[in-house]
Coordinates of C-alpha atoms and ligand atoms in Angstrom, one line a residue:
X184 CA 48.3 14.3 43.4
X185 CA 51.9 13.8 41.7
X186 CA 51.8 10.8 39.7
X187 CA 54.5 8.5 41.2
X188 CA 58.2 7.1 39.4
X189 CA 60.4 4.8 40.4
X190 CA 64.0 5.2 39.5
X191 CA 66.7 2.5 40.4
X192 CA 70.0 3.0 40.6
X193 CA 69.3 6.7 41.0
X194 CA 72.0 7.9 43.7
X195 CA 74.6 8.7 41.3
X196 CA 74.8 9.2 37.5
X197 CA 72.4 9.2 34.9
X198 CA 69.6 8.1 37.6
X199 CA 70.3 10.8 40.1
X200 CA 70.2 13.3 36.6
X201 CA 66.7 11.9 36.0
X202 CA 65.2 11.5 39.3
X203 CA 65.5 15.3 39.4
X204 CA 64.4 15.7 36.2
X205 CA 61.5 13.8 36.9
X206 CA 60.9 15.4 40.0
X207 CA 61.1 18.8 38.2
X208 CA 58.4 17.7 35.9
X209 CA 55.8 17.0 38.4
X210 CA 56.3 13.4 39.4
X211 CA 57.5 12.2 43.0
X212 CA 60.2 9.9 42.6
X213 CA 61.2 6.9 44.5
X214 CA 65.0 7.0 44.6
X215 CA 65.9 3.5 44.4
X216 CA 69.6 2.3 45.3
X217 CA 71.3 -0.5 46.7
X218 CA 71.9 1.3 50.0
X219 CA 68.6 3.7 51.6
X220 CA 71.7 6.0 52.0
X221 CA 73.1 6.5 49.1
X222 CA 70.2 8.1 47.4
X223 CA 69.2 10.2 50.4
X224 CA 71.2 13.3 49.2
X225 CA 68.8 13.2 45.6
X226 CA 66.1 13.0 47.9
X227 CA 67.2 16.0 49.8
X228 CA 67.9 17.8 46.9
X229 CA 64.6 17.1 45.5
X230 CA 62.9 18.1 48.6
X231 CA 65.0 21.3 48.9
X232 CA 63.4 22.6 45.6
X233 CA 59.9 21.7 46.0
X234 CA 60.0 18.3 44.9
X235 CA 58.7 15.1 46.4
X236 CA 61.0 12.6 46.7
X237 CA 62.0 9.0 48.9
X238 CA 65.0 7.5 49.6
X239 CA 64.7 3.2 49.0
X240 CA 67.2 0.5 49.5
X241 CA 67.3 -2.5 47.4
X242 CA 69.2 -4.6 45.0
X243 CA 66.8 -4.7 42.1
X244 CA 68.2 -7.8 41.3
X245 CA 66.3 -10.1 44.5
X246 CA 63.3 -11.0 43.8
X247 CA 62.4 -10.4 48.0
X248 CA 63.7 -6.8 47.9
X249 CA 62.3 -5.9 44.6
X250 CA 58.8 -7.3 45.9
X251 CA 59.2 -5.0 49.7
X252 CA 60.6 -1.7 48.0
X253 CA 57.4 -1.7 45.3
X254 CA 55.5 -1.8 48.4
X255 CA 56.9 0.4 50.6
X256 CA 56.8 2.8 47.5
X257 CA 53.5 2.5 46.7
X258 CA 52.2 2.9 50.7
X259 CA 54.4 5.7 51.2
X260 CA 54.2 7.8 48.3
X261 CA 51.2 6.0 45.7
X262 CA 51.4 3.7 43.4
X263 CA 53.7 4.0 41.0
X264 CA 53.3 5.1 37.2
X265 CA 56.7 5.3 35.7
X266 CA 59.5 2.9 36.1
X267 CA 62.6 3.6 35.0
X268 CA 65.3 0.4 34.9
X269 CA 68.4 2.5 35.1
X270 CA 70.9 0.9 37.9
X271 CA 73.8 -0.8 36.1
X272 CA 77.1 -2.2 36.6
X273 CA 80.3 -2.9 34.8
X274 CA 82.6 -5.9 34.7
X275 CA 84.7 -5.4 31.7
X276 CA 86.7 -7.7 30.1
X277 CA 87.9 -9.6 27.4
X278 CA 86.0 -12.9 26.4
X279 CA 89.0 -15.2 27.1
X280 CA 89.7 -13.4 30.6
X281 CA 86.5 -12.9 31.8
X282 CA 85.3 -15.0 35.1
X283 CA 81.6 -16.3 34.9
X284 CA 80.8 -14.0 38.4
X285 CA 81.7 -11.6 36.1
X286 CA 79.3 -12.5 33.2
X287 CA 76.3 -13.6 36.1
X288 CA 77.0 -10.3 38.1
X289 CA 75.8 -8.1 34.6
X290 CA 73.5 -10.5 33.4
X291 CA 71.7 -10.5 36.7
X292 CA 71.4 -7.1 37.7
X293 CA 70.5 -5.5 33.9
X294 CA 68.3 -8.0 33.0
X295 CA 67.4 -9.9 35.8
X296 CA 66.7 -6.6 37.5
X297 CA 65.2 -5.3 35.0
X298 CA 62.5 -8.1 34.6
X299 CA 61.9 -7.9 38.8
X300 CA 61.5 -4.9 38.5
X301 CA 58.6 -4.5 35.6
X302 CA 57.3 -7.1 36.9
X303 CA 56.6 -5.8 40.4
X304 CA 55.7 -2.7 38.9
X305 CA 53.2 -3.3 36.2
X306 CA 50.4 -4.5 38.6
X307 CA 50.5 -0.6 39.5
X308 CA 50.5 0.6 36.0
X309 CA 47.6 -1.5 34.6
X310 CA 45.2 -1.1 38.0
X311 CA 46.0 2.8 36.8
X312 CA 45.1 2.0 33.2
X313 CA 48.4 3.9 32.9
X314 CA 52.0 3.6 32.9
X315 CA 55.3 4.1 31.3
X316 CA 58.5 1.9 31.4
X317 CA 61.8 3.7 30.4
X318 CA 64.8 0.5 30.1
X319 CA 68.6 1.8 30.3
X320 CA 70.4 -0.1 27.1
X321 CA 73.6 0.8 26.0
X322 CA 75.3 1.6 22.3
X323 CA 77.2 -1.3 23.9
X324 CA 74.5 -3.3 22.5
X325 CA 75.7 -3.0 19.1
X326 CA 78.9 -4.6 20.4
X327 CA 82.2 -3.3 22.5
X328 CA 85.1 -4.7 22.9
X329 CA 85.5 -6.4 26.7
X330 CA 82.1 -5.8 27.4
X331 CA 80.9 -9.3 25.7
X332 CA 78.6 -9.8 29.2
X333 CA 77.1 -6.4 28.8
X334 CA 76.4 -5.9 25.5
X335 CA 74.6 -9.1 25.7
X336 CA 72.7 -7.8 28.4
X337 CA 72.2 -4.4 27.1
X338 CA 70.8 -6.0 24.0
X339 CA 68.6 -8.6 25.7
X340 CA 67.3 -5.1 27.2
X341 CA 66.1 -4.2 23.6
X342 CA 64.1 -7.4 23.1
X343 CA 62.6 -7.1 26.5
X344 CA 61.2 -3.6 25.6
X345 CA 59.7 -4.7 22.8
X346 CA 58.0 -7.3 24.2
X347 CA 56.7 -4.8 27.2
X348 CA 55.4 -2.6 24.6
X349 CA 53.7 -5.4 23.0
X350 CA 52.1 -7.2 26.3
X351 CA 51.3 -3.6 28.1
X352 CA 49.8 -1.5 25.5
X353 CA 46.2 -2.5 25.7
X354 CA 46.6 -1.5 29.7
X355 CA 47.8 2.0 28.7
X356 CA 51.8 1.0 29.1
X357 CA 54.2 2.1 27.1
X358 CA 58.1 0.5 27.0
X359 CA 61.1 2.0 25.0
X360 CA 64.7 2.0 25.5
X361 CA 67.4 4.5 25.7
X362 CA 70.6 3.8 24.1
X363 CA 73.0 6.0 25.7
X364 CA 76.9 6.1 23.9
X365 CA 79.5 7.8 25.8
X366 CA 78.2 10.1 29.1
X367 CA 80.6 11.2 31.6
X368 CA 79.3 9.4 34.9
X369 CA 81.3 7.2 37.8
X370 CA 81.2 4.7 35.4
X371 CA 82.9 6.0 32.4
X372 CA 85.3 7.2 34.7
X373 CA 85.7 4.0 36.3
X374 CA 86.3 2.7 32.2
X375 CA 89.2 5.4 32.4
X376 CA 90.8 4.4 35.6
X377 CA 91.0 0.5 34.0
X378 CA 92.8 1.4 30.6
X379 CA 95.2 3.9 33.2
X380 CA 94.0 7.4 31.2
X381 CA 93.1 10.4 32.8
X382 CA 89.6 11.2 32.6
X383 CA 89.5 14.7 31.0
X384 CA 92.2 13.2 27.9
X385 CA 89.6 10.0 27.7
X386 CA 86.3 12.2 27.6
X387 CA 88.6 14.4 25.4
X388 CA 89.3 11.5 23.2
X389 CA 86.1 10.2 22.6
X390 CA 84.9 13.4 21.9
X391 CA 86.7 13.7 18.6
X392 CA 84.7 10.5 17.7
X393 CA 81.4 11.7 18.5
X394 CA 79.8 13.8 15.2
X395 CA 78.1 16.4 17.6
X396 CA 81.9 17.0 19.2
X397 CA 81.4 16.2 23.2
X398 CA 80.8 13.5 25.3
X399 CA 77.1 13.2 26.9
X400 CA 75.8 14.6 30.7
X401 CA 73.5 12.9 32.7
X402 CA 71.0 15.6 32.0
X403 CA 71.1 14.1 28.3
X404 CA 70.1 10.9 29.3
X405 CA 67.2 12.7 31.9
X406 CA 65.8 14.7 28.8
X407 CA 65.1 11.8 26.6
X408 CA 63.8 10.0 29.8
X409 CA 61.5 13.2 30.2
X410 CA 60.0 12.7 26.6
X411 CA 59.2 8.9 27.2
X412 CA 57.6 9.2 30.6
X413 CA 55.2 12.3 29.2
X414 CA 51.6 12.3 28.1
X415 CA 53.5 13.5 25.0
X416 CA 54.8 9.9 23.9
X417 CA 51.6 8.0 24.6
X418 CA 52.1 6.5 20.8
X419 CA 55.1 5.8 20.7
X420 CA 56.3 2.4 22.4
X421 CA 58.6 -0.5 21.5
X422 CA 61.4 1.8 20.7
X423 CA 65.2 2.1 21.2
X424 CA 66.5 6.1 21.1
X425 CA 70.0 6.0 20.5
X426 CA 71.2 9.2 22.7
X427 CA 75.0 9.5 21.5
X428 CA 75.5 12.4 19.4
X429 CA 75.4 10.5 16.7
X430 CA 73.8 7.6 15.1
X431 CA 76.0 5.0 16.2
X432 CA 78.6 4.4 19.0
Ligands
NAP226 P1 76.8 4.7 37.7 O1 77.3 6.1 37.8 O2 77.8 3.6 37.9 O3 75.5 4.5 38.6 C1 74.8 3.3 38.6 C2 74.0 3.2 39.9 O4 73.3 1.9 39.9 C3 74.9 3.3 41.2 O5 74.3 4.2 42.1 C4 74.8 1.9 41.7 O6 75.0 1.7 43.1 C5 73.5 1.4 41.2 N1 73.4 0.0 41.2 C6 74.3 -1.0 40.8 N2 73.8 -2.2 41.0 C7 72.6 -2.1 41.6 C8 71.6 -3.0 42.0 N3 71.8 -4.3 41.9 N4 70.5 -2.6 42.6 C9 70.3 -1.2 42.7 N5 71.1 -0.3 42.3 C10 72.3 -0.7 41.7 O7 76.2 4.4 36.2 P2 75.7 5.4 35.0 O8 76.8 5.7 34.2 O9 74.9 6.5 35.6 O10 74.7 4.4 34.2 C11 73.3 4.3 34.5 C12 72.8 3.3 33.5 O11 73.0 3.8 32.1 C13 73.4 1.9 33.5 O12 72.4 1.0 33.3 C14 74.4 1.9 32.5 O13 74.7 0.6 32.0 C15 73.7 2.8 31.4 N6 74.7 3.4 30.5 C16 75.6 4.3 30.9 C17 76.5 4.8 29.9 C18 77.6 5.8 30.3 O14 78.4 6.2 29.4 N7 77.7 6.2 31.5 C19 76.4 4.5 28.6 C20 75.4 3.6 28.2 C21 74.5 3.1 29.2 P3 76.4 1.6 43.8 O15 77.0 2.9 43.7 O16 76.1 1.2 45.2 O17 77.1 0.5 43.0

């Protein structure tokens, strides 16, 4: 039997990237989104190629919908293994301007979501004696200007991983964090839109900053995620893998 993952915010973006990738390797994925219907074209991609795969609405950020999409995960497809805390959201802006929806809307669903979710999920992993919890954090986390509320929360991130690692791995859990810098999703372009610049002459632009010369893909993000969720990384836990083309933002 496929060992089960769980990946939220996985209709679009760097989740949809790995919930293939994931499905690829072996696993059957749980494709977790706010709305059931929005991820149900990952699903039937997955299912088109051979994969295993299950469409799930919920806001990972209430507690009540967090606690009935574990479940419905776990009777439909198996318990799940692998949890990757992926779904994110933006609210840019700088300190002075920015509303306090604004800074509650990123704080709760990054971290707040995040915590839900490891916490429904980690009942799963240490019954299997087994698990591995990927967290999505940010180069934002060194700091960005605008982005005060989500560098805080894409920092707090870090510090949550690490204590994961610290408090899973005598139950076979491992926790590290990905640290993506610039990849070329809705929500770059979304960054784009805001500061009025055409997409291609902002990747193009941020490109000339990044020491490998291009901006990331999805699948970037999904290969790294890939590494983390293997047999292969079973000592390795507590980390943060910048994934940016270069060592910094
Ligand atoms: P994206 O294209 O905006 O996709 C994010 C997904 O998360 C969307 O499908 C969104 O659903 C979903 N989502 C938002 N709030 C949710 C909630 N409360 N519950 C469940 N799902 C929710 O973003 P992305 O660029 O792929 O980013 C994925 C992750 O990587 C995020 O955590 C982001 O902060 C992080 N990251 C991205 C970059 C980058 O350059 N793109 C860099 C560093 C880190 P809706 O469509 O319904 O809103």
């Amino acid at each position: 039997m496929s060992r089960v993952a769980i990946v939220t915010g996985a209709a679009r973006g760097i989740g949809a990237a790995t919930a293939r990738r994931l499905a690829t390797d072996g696993f059957a994925v749980a494709v977790v989104d706010l709305a059931e219907d929005a991820g149900q074209p990952v699903v039937d991609e997955i299912r088109a190629a051979g994969g295993e795969a299950l469409a799930v609405g919920a806001d990972v950020s209430d507690e009540a919908a967090v606690a009935t999409a574990v479940d419905r995960v776990a009777a439909e497809l198996g318990a799940p293994v692998v949890l990757v805390n992926n779904a994110g959201v933006i609210r840019d802006n700088l300190l002075f301007k920015m509303t306090a929806d604004d800074w509650d809307t990123v704080l709760r669903v990054h971290l707040r979501g995040t915590f839900l979710m490891s916490r429904a999920v980690q009942k799963h992993m240490v019954e299997a004696g087994w698990g591995r919890i990927v967290n999505l954090s940010s180069t934002s986390a060194l700091g960005n200007r605008g982005q005060v509320n989500y560098s805080a929360a894409k920092a707090g991130m870090q510090g949550f991983t690490k204590t994961l690692a610290i408090e899973l791995g005598r139950f076979g859990v491992t926790a590290n964090a990905i640290a993506p810098g610039f990849i070329e999703t809705d929500m770059t372009a979304a960054t784009a839109a805001r500061v009025g610049v055409p997409f291609d002459e902002f990747t193009a632009a941020a490109a000339k900053e990044i020491p490998v010369g291009r901006t990331g893909k999805p699948e970037d993000i999904a290969n790294a995620v890939a590494f983390f969720v293997s047999e292969a990384s079973g000592f390795v836990s507590g980390q943060v893998l910048y994934v940016a083309g270069g060592p910094k933002a």
